[in-house]
Coordinates of C-alpha atoms in Angstrom, one line a residue:
M134 CA -34.1 -37.0 -65.9
K135 CA -31.3 -38.0 -68.3
H136 CA -28.5 -35.4 -68.3
A137 CA -25.6 -35.2 -70.8
L138 CA -22.9 -33.5 -68.8
D139 CA -19.7 -35.1 -70.1
I140 CA -16.9 -32.9 -71.7
V141 CA -17.7 -32.6 -75.4
S142 CA -15.4 -34.6 -77.6
A143 CA -14.1 -33.6 -80.9
P144 CA -16.8 -33.3 -83.6
T145 CA -17.5 -36.4 -85.7
Q146 CA -17.8 -35.4 -89.3
L147 CA -21.2 -36.2 -90.8
P148 CA -21.3 -37.2 -94.5
D149 CA -23.3 -35.2 -97.0
P150 CA -26.9 -36.2 -96.3
T151 CA -27.8 -35.8 -100.0
G152 CA -24.7 -37.7 -101.3
E153 CA -24.2 -41.3 -102.2
D154 CA -23.5 -42.4 -98.6
A155 CA -26.8 -41.0 -97.4
V156 CA -28.9 -43.4 -95.4
V157 CA -32.4 -44.1 -96.7
P158 CA -34.8 -43.2 -93.9
Y159 CA -35.2 -46.4 -91.9
R160 CA -37.3 -45.3 -89.0
G161 CA -40.1 -43.8 -91.0
R162 CA -40.5 -41.0 -88.4
K163 CA -41.4 -37.6 -89.7
V164 CA -40.1 -34.4 -88.0
Y165 CA -41.8 -31.0 -87.9
I166 CA -39.6 -28.1 -87.0
E167 CA -41.2 -24.8 -85.8
N168 CA -38.9 -21.9 -85.8
Y169 CA -39.0 -18.8 -83.5
G170 CA -36.7 -15.8 -83.5
C171 CA -33.8 -14.7 -85.6
Q172 CA -32.0 -15.7 -88.8
M173 CA -29.5 -17.8 -86.7
N174 CA -32.3 -20.1 -85.7
L175 CA -33.3 -20.6 -89.3
S176 CA -29.7 -21.5 -90.0
D177 CA -29.6 -23.8 -87.0
A178 CA -32.8 -25.5 -88.3
E179 CA -30.8 -26.4 -91.5
I180 CA -28.1 -28.0 -89.4
I181 CA -30.7 -30.0 -87.5
R182 CA -32.3 -31.2 -90.7
S183 CA -28.9 -32.4 -91.9
I184 CA -28.1 -34.3 -88.7
L185 CA -31.5 -35.9 -88.5
T186 CA -31.6 -36.7 -92.3
R187 CA -28.4 -38.6 -91.9
D188 CA -29.9 -40.6 -89.0
G189 CA -32.9 -41.6 -91.1
Y190 CA -35.6 -39.1 -90.4
S191 CA -37.7 -37.3 -92.9
F192 CA -39.5 -33.9 -92.6
T193 CA -43.0 -32.7 -92.8
P194 CA -44.4 -29.1 -93.2
G195 CA -47.1 -29.5 -90.6
V196 CA -47.8 -31.0 -87.2
D197 CA -50.7 -33.3 -88.3
D198 CA -48.6 -36.1 -89.6
A199 CA -45.5 -35.5 -87.5
D200 CA -44.0 -38.1 -85.2
V201 CA -41.6 -35.6 -83.8
I202 CA -42.4 -31.9 -83.1
L203 CA -39.3 -29.8 -82.5
L204 CA -39.7 -26.1 -81.3
N205 CA -36.5 -24.2 -82.2
T206 CA -36.8 -21.3 -79.8
C207 CA -35.7 -17.7 -79.1
S208 CA -34.9 -16.1 -75.7
V209 CA -34.1 -12.5 -76.6
R210 CA -37.4 -11.2 -75.1
E211 CA -39.8 -12.6 -72.5
H212 CA -42.6 -12.5 -75.0
A213 CA -40.8 -14.9 -77.3
E214 CA -40.6 -17.4 -74.4
E215 CA -44.2 -17.0 -73.4
R216 CA -45.2 -17.8 -77.0
V217 CA -43.4 -21.1 -76.8
Y218 CA -45.0 -22.0 -73.5
G219 CA -48.4 -21.2 -75.1
R220 CA -47.5 -23.4 -78.0
L221 CA -46.4 -26.2 -75.8
A222 CA -49.7 -26.0 -73.9
E223 CA -51.5 -26.4 -77.2
L224 CA -49.4 -29.4 -78.2
S225 CA -49.8 -31.1 -74.9
S226 CA -53.4 -32.2 -75.8
R227 CA -52.1 -33.6 -79.0
K228 CA -49.4 -35.5 -77.1
A229 CA -52.1 -36.8 -74.6
R230 CA -54.0 -38.3 -77.6
R231 CA -50.8 -39.7 -79.1
P232 CA -48.4 -40.9 -76.3
D233 CA -45.9 -42.0 -79.0
L234 CA -45.6 -38.4 -80.2
V235 CA -42.2 -36.9 -79.4
L236 CA -42.0 -33.3 -78.3
G237 CA -38.7 -31.5 -78.0
V238 CA -37.5 -27.9 -77.4
C239 CA -34.1 -26.6 -78.6
G240 CA -32.4 -23.3 -79.2
C241 CA -31.8 -20.3 -77.0
M242 CA -34.8 -20.6 -74.7
A243 CA -33.9 -24.3 -74.1
Q244 CA -30.4 -23.2 -73.1
R245 CA -31.5 -20.4 -70.8
V246 CA -34.4 -22.1 -69.0
A247 CA -33.0 -25.7 -69.1
D248 CA -34.7 -28.0 -66.6
G249 CA -37.0 -25.1 -65.6
L250 CA -38.7 -25.7 -68.9
L251 CA -39.3 -29.3 -67.9
D252 CA -40.7 -28.2 -64.6
R253 CA -43.3 -26.0 -66.4
A254 CA -43.9 -28.4 -69.2
P255 CA -43.2 -31.9 -67.9
Y256 CA -44.6 -33.6 -71.0
V257 CA -41.7 -32.4 -73.1
D258 CA -39.4 -35.3 -74.0
F259 CA -36.1 -33.5 -74.5
V260 CA -34.4 -30.1 -74.2
M261 CA -31.3 -29.3 -76.3
G262 CA -29.1 -26.2 -76.4
P263 CA -27.6 -24.7 -79.5
D264 CA -24.2 -26.4 -79.1
T265 CA -25.6 -30.0 -78.7
Y266 CA -27.5 -30.7 -81.9
R267 CA -25.1 -33.5 -82.8
N268 CA -26.8 -35.4 -79.9
L269 CA -30.3 -35.1 -81.2
P270 CA -30.3 -38.7 -82.5
D271 CA -29.4 -39.8 -79.0
A272 CA -32.2 -37.7 -77.5
L273 CA -34.7 -39.1 -79.9
G274 CA -33.5 -42.6 -79.3
S275 CA -33.9 -42.2 -75.6
T276 CA -37.5 -41.0 -75.6
G277 CA -40.1 -43.1 -73.8
G278 CA -38.5 -42.8 -70.4
E279 CA -37.2 -39.8 -68.5
P280 CA -36.8 -36.5 -70.3
F281 CA -33.4 -35.9 -72.0
L282 CA -31.6 -32.6 -71.1
D283 CA -28.4 -31.4 -72.8
V284 CA -27.5 -27.7 -72.6
R285 CA -23.8 -27.8 -72.5
L286 CA -21.9 -24.9 -74.2
D287 CA -18.9 -26.0 -76.2
R288 CA -16.3 -23.5 -77.3
S289 CA -15.1 -25.8 -80.2
E290 CA -18.5 -26.5 -81.7
D291 CA -19.1 -24.7 -84.9
Y292 CA -20.8 -27.4 -87.0
A293 CA -18.4 -26.5 -89.8
D294 CA -18.3 -30.1 -91.1
I295 CA -22.0 -30.4 -91.4
L296 CA -23.6 -29.5 -94.7
P297 CA -26.9 -27.7 -93.9
V298 CA -30.0 -29.1 -95.6
R299 CA -31.6 -26.0 -97.2
E300 CA -34.7 -25.5 -99.1
E301 CA -34.1 -24.8 -102.8
G302 CA -34.0 -21.1 -103.6
I303 CA -32.0 -18.2 -105.0
K304 CA -30.9 -17.0 -101.6
A305 CA -29.1 -18.6 -98.7
W306 CA -27.8 -17.9 -95.2
L307 CA -24.2 -18.7 -94.6
T308 CA -23.3 -18.9 -90.9
I309 CA -19.7 -17.7 -90.5
Q310 CA -19.5 -17.5 -86.7
R311 CA -21.4 -18.6 -83.6
G312 CA -21.6 -17.1 -80.2
C313 CA -20.7 -13.6 -79.0
D314 CA -18.0 -12.0 -76.9
K315 CA -19.5 -8.5 -76.6
F316 CA -21.7 -9.0 -73.5
C317 CA -23.9 -6.0 -73.9
T318 CA -25.7 -5.6 -70.6
F319 CA -29.3 -6.0 -72.1
C320 CA -28.5 -9.1 -74.2
I321 CA -28.9 -12.7 -73.3
V322 CA -27.1 -14.1 -76.4
P323 CA -23.6 -14.7 -75.0
F324 CA -25.1 -16.7 -72.1
V325 CA -27.2 -18.9 -74.3
R326 CA -25.0 -19.2 -77.4
G327 CA -21.6 -19.1 -75.8
R328 CA -18.4 -17.4 -76.8
E329 CA -17.6 -16.3 -80.3
K330 CA -16.0 -18.8 -82.7
S331 CA -15.4 -18.3 -86.4
I332 CA -15.6 -20.9 -89.2
S333 CA -12.5 -21.1 -91.5
L334 CA -12.6 -19.1 -94.6
A335 CA -11.7 -22.1 -96.8
S336 CA -14.7 -24.1 -95.4
L337 CA -17.0 -21.1 -96.0
V338 CA -15.8 -20.6 -99.6
D339 CA -16.3 -24.3 -100.3
E340 CA -19.9 -24.1 -98.9
T341 CA -20.5 -21.1 -101.1
R342 CA -19.4 -22.9 -104.2
G343 CA -21.8 -25.6 -103.4
L344 CA -24.6 -23.1 -103.0
A345 CA -23.8 -21.5 -106.4
T346 CA -24.0 -24.9 -108.1
R347 CA -27.5 -25.3 -106.8
G348 CA -28.6 -21.9 -108.2
V349 CA -28.2 -19.7 -105.3
R350 CA -27.4 -16.1 -106.4
E351 CA -27.3 -14.2 -103.1
V352 CA -25.7 -15.3 -99.9
T353 CA -26.0 -13.5 -96.5
L354 CA -23.1 -13.9 -94.1
L355 CA -24.6 -14.5 -90.7
G356 CA -23.2 -14.0 -87.2
Q357 CA -24.1 -12.4 -83.9
T358 CA -21.4 -9.7 -84.5
V359 CA -20.6 -10.8 -88.1
N360 CA -17.8 -8.3 -88.8
S361 CA -15.7 -9.4 -85.8
Y362 CA -15.1 -12.6 -87.9
D363 CA -11.5 -13.9 -87.4
D364 CA -10.5 -17.4 -88.2
G365 CA -6.9 -16.8 -87.1
E366 CA -5.7 -16.0 -90.6
H367 CA -8.4 -13.9 -92.2
D368 CA -10.6 -11.1 -91.1
F369 CA -14.1 -10.1 -92.3
A370 CA -13.0 -8.0 -95.2
D371 CA -11.0 -11.0 -96.5
L372 CA -14.1 -13.2 -96.2
L373 CA -16.3 -10.6 -98.1
N374 CA -13.9 -10.6 -101.0
A375 CA -13.4 -14.3 -101.0
V376 CA -17.1 -15.2 -101.1
S377 CA -17.8 -12.6 -103.7
E378 CA -15.2 -14.3 -106.0
V379 CA -17.3 -17.5 -106.3
D380 CA -18.7 -17.9 -109.8
G381 CA -22.5 -17.7 -109.8
I382 CA -22.8 -15.6 -106.7
E383 CA -24.1 -12.2 -107.7
R384 CA -24.7 -10.6 -104.3
V385 CA -23.2 -10.8 -100.9
R386 CA -24.9 -9.4 -97.8
F387 CA -24.2 -9.7 -94.1
T388 CA -26.0 -9.3 -90.7
S389 CA -25.6 -8.0 -88.1
P390 CA -22.3 -6.1 -87.7
H391 CA -21.1 -4.3 -84.6
P392 CA -20.1 -0.6 -84.9
S393 CA -16.9 -1.2 -83.0
D394 CA -15.7 -3.7 -85.6
A395 CA -16.5 -1.6 -88.7
T396 CA -13.0 -1.4 -90.0
E397 CA -11.6 0.6 -92.9
A398 CA -10.9 -2.6 -94.8
M399 CA -14.5 -3.7 -94.4
I400 CA -15.9 -0.4 -95.6
R401 CA -13.4 -0.4 -98.5
A402 CA -14.6 -3.9 -99.5
M403 CA -18.1 -2.6 -99.6
G404 CA -17.2 0.4 -101.7
E405 CA -14.9 -1.4 -104.2
N406 CA -16.5 -4.8 -104.6
P407 CA -19.6 -4.6 -106.8
K408 CA -21.0 -7.9 -105.5
V409 CA -21.1 -6.7 -101.9
C410 CA -24.4 -5.0 -101.4
G411 CA -24.6 -1.3 -100.4
H412 CA -26.6 -1.8 -97.2
M413 CA -25.5 -2.0 -93.6
H414 CA -27.7 -2.8 -90.7
L415 CA -25.7 -0.9 -88.0
P416 CA -27.3 -1.2 -84.5
M417 CA -27.1 2.1 -82.7
Q418 CA -29.4 1.2 -79.7
S419 CA -29.2 4.7 -78.2
G420 CA -28.0 8.2 -79.1
S421 CA -26.8 8.9 -75.6
D422 CA -23.2 8.2 -74.4
D423 CA -24.4 7.6 -70.9
V424 CA -26.9 5.0 -72.0
L425 CA -24.4 3.4 -74.3
R426 CA -22.0 3.0 -71.4
R427 CA -24.7 1.4 -69.3
M428 CA -25.4 -0.9 -72.2
R429 CA -21.7 -1.7 -72.5
R430 CA -21.8 -1.0 -76.3
T431 CA -18.0 -0.1 -76.4
Y432 CA -18.5 2.9 -78.7
T433 CA -19.6 6.5 -78.3
V434 CA -22.1 8.5 -80.3
E435 CA -19.2 10.3 -82.0
E436 CA -17.5 7.0 -83.0
Y437 CA -20.8 5.7 -84.3
L438 CA -21.3 8.8 -86.4
R439 CA -17.8 8.5 -87.7
V440 CA -18.6 5.0 -89.1
V441 CA -21.8 6.4 -90.7
D442 CA -19.8 9.2 -92.3
D443 CA -17.1 6.7 -93.6
L444 CA -19.8 4.5 -95.1
R445 CA -21.4 7.4 -96.9
T446 CA -18.1 8.7 -98.1
H447 CA -16.8 5.4 -99.5
V448 CA -20.0 3.4 -100.4
S449 CA -22.0 5.1 -103.0
G450 CA -25.7 5.2 -102.2
V451 CA -25.3 3.1 -99.1
A452 CA -28.5 2.4 -97.1
I453 CA -28.1 2.3 -93.3
T454 CA -30.6 0.7 -91.0
T455 CA -30.5 0.2 -87.3
D456 CA -31.9 -1.0 -84.0
I457 CA -33.0 1.3 -81.2
I458 CA -34.1 0.5 -77.6
A459 CA -36.4 3.0 -75.9
G460 CA -36.5 3.4 -72.1
F461 CA -33.3 1.5 -71.1
C462 CA -32.3 1.6 -67.5
G463 CA -31.5 5.1 -66.4
E464 CA -32.5 6.7 -69.7
T465 CA -33.6 10.3 -69.0
A466 CA -35.7 12.6 -71.1
E467 CA -32.4 14.3 -72.3
D468 CA -31.0 10.9 -73.3
H469 CA -34.2 10.1 -75.3
E470 CA -34.0 13.5 -77.0
A471 CA -30.3 12.8 -77.8
T472 CA -31.4 9.6 -79.6
C473 CA -34.0 11.5 -81.6
D474 CA -31.4 14.1 -82.5
V475 CA -29.1 11.3 -83.9
M476 CA -32.0 9.8 -85.8
R477 CA -32.6 13.2 -87.5
R478 CA -29.0 13.6 -88.3
V479 CA -28.3 10.1 -89.7
R480 CA -31.7 9.7 -91.4
F481 CA -31.7 5.9 -91.3
D482 CA -33.5 4.2 -94.2
S483 CA -35.4 2.1 -91.6
A484 CA -35.1 0.9 -88.1
F485 CA -36.2 -1.9 -85.7
M486 CA -37.4 -0.2 -82.5
F487 CA -38.4 -1.7 -79.2
R488 CA -39.1 -0.7 -75.6
Y489 CA -36.7 -2.1 -73.1
S490 CA -37.8 -5.1 -71.1
P491 CA -35.4 -6.7 -68.6
R492 CA -34.2 -10.3 -69.3
E493 CA -33.4 -12.5 -66.4
G494 CA -29.8 -13.6 -66.6
T495 CA -28.4 -10.4 -68.3
V496 CA -26.0 -8.0 -66.7
A497 CA -28.6 -5.2 -66.8
H498 CA -31.2 -7.3 -65.0
K499 CA -28.6 -7.9 -62.2
K500 CA -27.0 -4.5 -61.9
H501 CA -29.3 -1.8 -63.3
E502 CA -32.7 -0.7 -62.1
D503 CA -35.5 -0.8 -64.6
D504 CA -36.5 2.7 -63.6
V505 CA -38.3 4.1 -66.6
P506 CA -42.1 3.8 -66.1
E507 CA -43.8 1.5 -68.6
D508 CA -46.1 4.2 -69.9
E509 CA -43.1 6.5 -70.5
K510 CA -41.3 3.7 -72.4
I511 CA -44.3 3.3 -74.6
R512 CA -44.5 7.1 -75.2
R513 CA -40.8 7.3 -76.1
L514 CA -41.1 4.3 -78.4
R515 CA -44.1 5.8 -80.2
E516 CA -42.1 9.0 -80.7
I517 CA -39.1 7.4 -82.3
I518 CA -41.4 5.2 -84.4
D519 CA -43.2 8.2 -85.7
L520 CA -39.9 10.0 -86.3
Q521 CA -38.5 7.1 -88.2
E522 CA -41.7 6.6 -90.2
A523 CA -41.5 10.2 -91.5
V524 CA -37.8 9.9 -92.4
S525 CA -38.4 6.5 -94.1
R526 CA -41.2 8.0 -96.2
E527 CA -38.9 10.8 -97.4
V528 CA -36.0 8.4 -98.0
Y529 CA -38.1 6.1 -100.1
A530 CA -39.8 8.9 -101.9
G531 CA -36.3 10.1 -102.9
H532 CA -36.0 7.0 -105.1
V533 CA -39.0 7.9 -107.3
G534 CA -37.8 8.5 -110.9
S535 CA -34.6 6.5 -110.4
V536 CA -33.8 3.1 -111.8
V537 CA -32.9 0.4 -109.3
S538 CA -31.4 -3.1 -109.7
A539 CA -33.6 -5.8 -108.0
L540 CA -33.1 -9.5 -107.5
V541 CA -36.6 -11.1 -108.2
E542 CA -37.7 -13.2 -105.3
G543 CA -41.3 -14.2 -106.2
P544 CA -44.9 -13.1 -106.6
S545 CA -46.2 -10.2 -104.6
K546 CA -48.4 -11.2 -101.7
R547 CA -50.9 -8.5 -102.6
D548 CA -51.2 -9.2 -106.3
P549 CA -49.9 -12.5 -107.8
A550 CA -49.6 -10.7 -111.2
D551 CA -46.8 -8.6 -109.7
L552 CA -43.3 -9.7 -108.6
Y553 CA -41.2 -8.4 -105.8
G554 CA -37.5 -8.2 -105.4
K555 CA -34.8 -6.7 -103.2
T556 CA -32.7 -3.8 -104.4
D557 CA -29.0 -3.7 -103.8
D558 CA -29.6 -1.4 -100.8
F559 CA -32.2 -3.9 -99.3
K560 CA -35.4 -2.2 -100.3
T561 CA -38.5 -4.1 -101.4
C562 CA -39.5 -3.2 -104.9
V563 CA -42.8 -4.4 -106.5
F564 CA -43.4 -4.4 -110.3
P565 CA -45.6 -6.1 -113.0
A566 CA -44.1 -9.5 -113.8
G567 CA -43.7 -9.3 -117.5
D568 CA -41.2 -12.0 -118.5
A569 CA -39.2 -11.8 -115.4
Q570 CA -38.7 -14.9 -113.2
P571 CA -37.4 -15.5 -109.6
G572 CA -33.7 -15.4 -109.7
D573 CA -33.5 -12.7 -112.4
I574 CA -31.8 -9.4 -111.6
V575 CA -33.8 -6.7 -113.3
R576 CA -33.7 -3.0 -113.7
A577 CA -36.8 -1.3 -112.5
Q578 CA -37.9 2.3 -112.7
V579 CA -39.5 3.6 -109.5
D580 CA -42.8 5.3 -110.1
S581 CA -44.0 5.7 -106.5
A582 CA -43.1 4.8 -103.0
T583 CA -44.5 4.2 -99.5
A584 CA -42.5 4.3 -96.3
H585 CA -41.5 0.7 -96.8
T586 CA -41.9 -0.2 -100.5
L587 CA -40.8 1.0 -103.9
I588 CA -43.4 0.5 -106.7
G589 CA -42.3 0.6 -110.3
H590 CA -41.9 -1.2 -113.6
I591 CA -39.2 -3.2 -115.4
V592 CA -37.1 -1.3 -118.0
G593 CA -34.4 -2.3 -120.4

């Protein structure tokens, strides 16, 4: 097995792959990227496209005519990894028929499992972690012999000099930081993406200007704990204001913040800057202080509620969404009821809810017993889902009769005669198309609502 274990040198700047110095693809090899997991993986795929485009590769939307198949993987939950193993098993028969087909695995699962992945899937040609994508051309150039493995973590690698190759559209992700320093006990991310590092404000503003010239109207600032951003001179509030000043950018969003880093300056920027959207996804995880301590979340329920109150005081009409884990280690019936109580008090617009499953390599897996029975986890999860569904239905119904602003994104999946868009507070709104086009910001009156969608018509 070929290992890349040297100390990582300073990044080599890659030219703009779409500029005059771009190399015409000379190998004629087509790459298919299959993404799993979070928005950060989608952003990483854009970096990978840039690196490989510069080295002469092209891309294909399907596996049938691909010369290289790259699975960009997630490791947050065991189920995500099992999906990848299942997919690799499917692709192994394709590779058996085509020995020249190159099969690679990158991303968080590659980082976590490393050579264990090659033990289970020995037909894989290379395994690359999130900090080693600059070496993808080397990995592809070395195929045909032993598998190539490179899962080094590099505290200096932020890919800030690489211009992502994005699909054309009205919205774009803008990665502002990589890695995480929080080390929540249930989370594998710091171990597979390394320590936190922020990209300079000047670089991010330049990239935003480039997006605006290509017709992007909405940018979403992306980071593991996005509001802990600090480039040494500027904080997250500075960045929110700087990006929103770019001509052509009409909306600025961000995900996902950490409650402990929700500063007064950040909340003030949300309330005072009309381009910063009135929505915050604020992961709570639990409504019990005891559980939060075991999770190492670094805030109490009281402190979390104070952030919620500050948001609702200073950001008119703000929507607050969240993440909640049911059945974490040591969670009692009283802890679970405390979570339900906080949900009733806050009345989240929506929530992502999961039952706890231990992840090998996390602090919780090493130090805390997974002592809540599986059937009880399922029962508690069902209870919070039902509770949130009822609250969401009431919250969405509260918009009926109001007029909302929506950025048109495209045709509705259910009826191509309708369009859908996202409101300022991140709700999906569906309406007859009329003369509207994707990229337009329209005013729509809400006529009815479900627990997840506003339905209306364009006015004015």
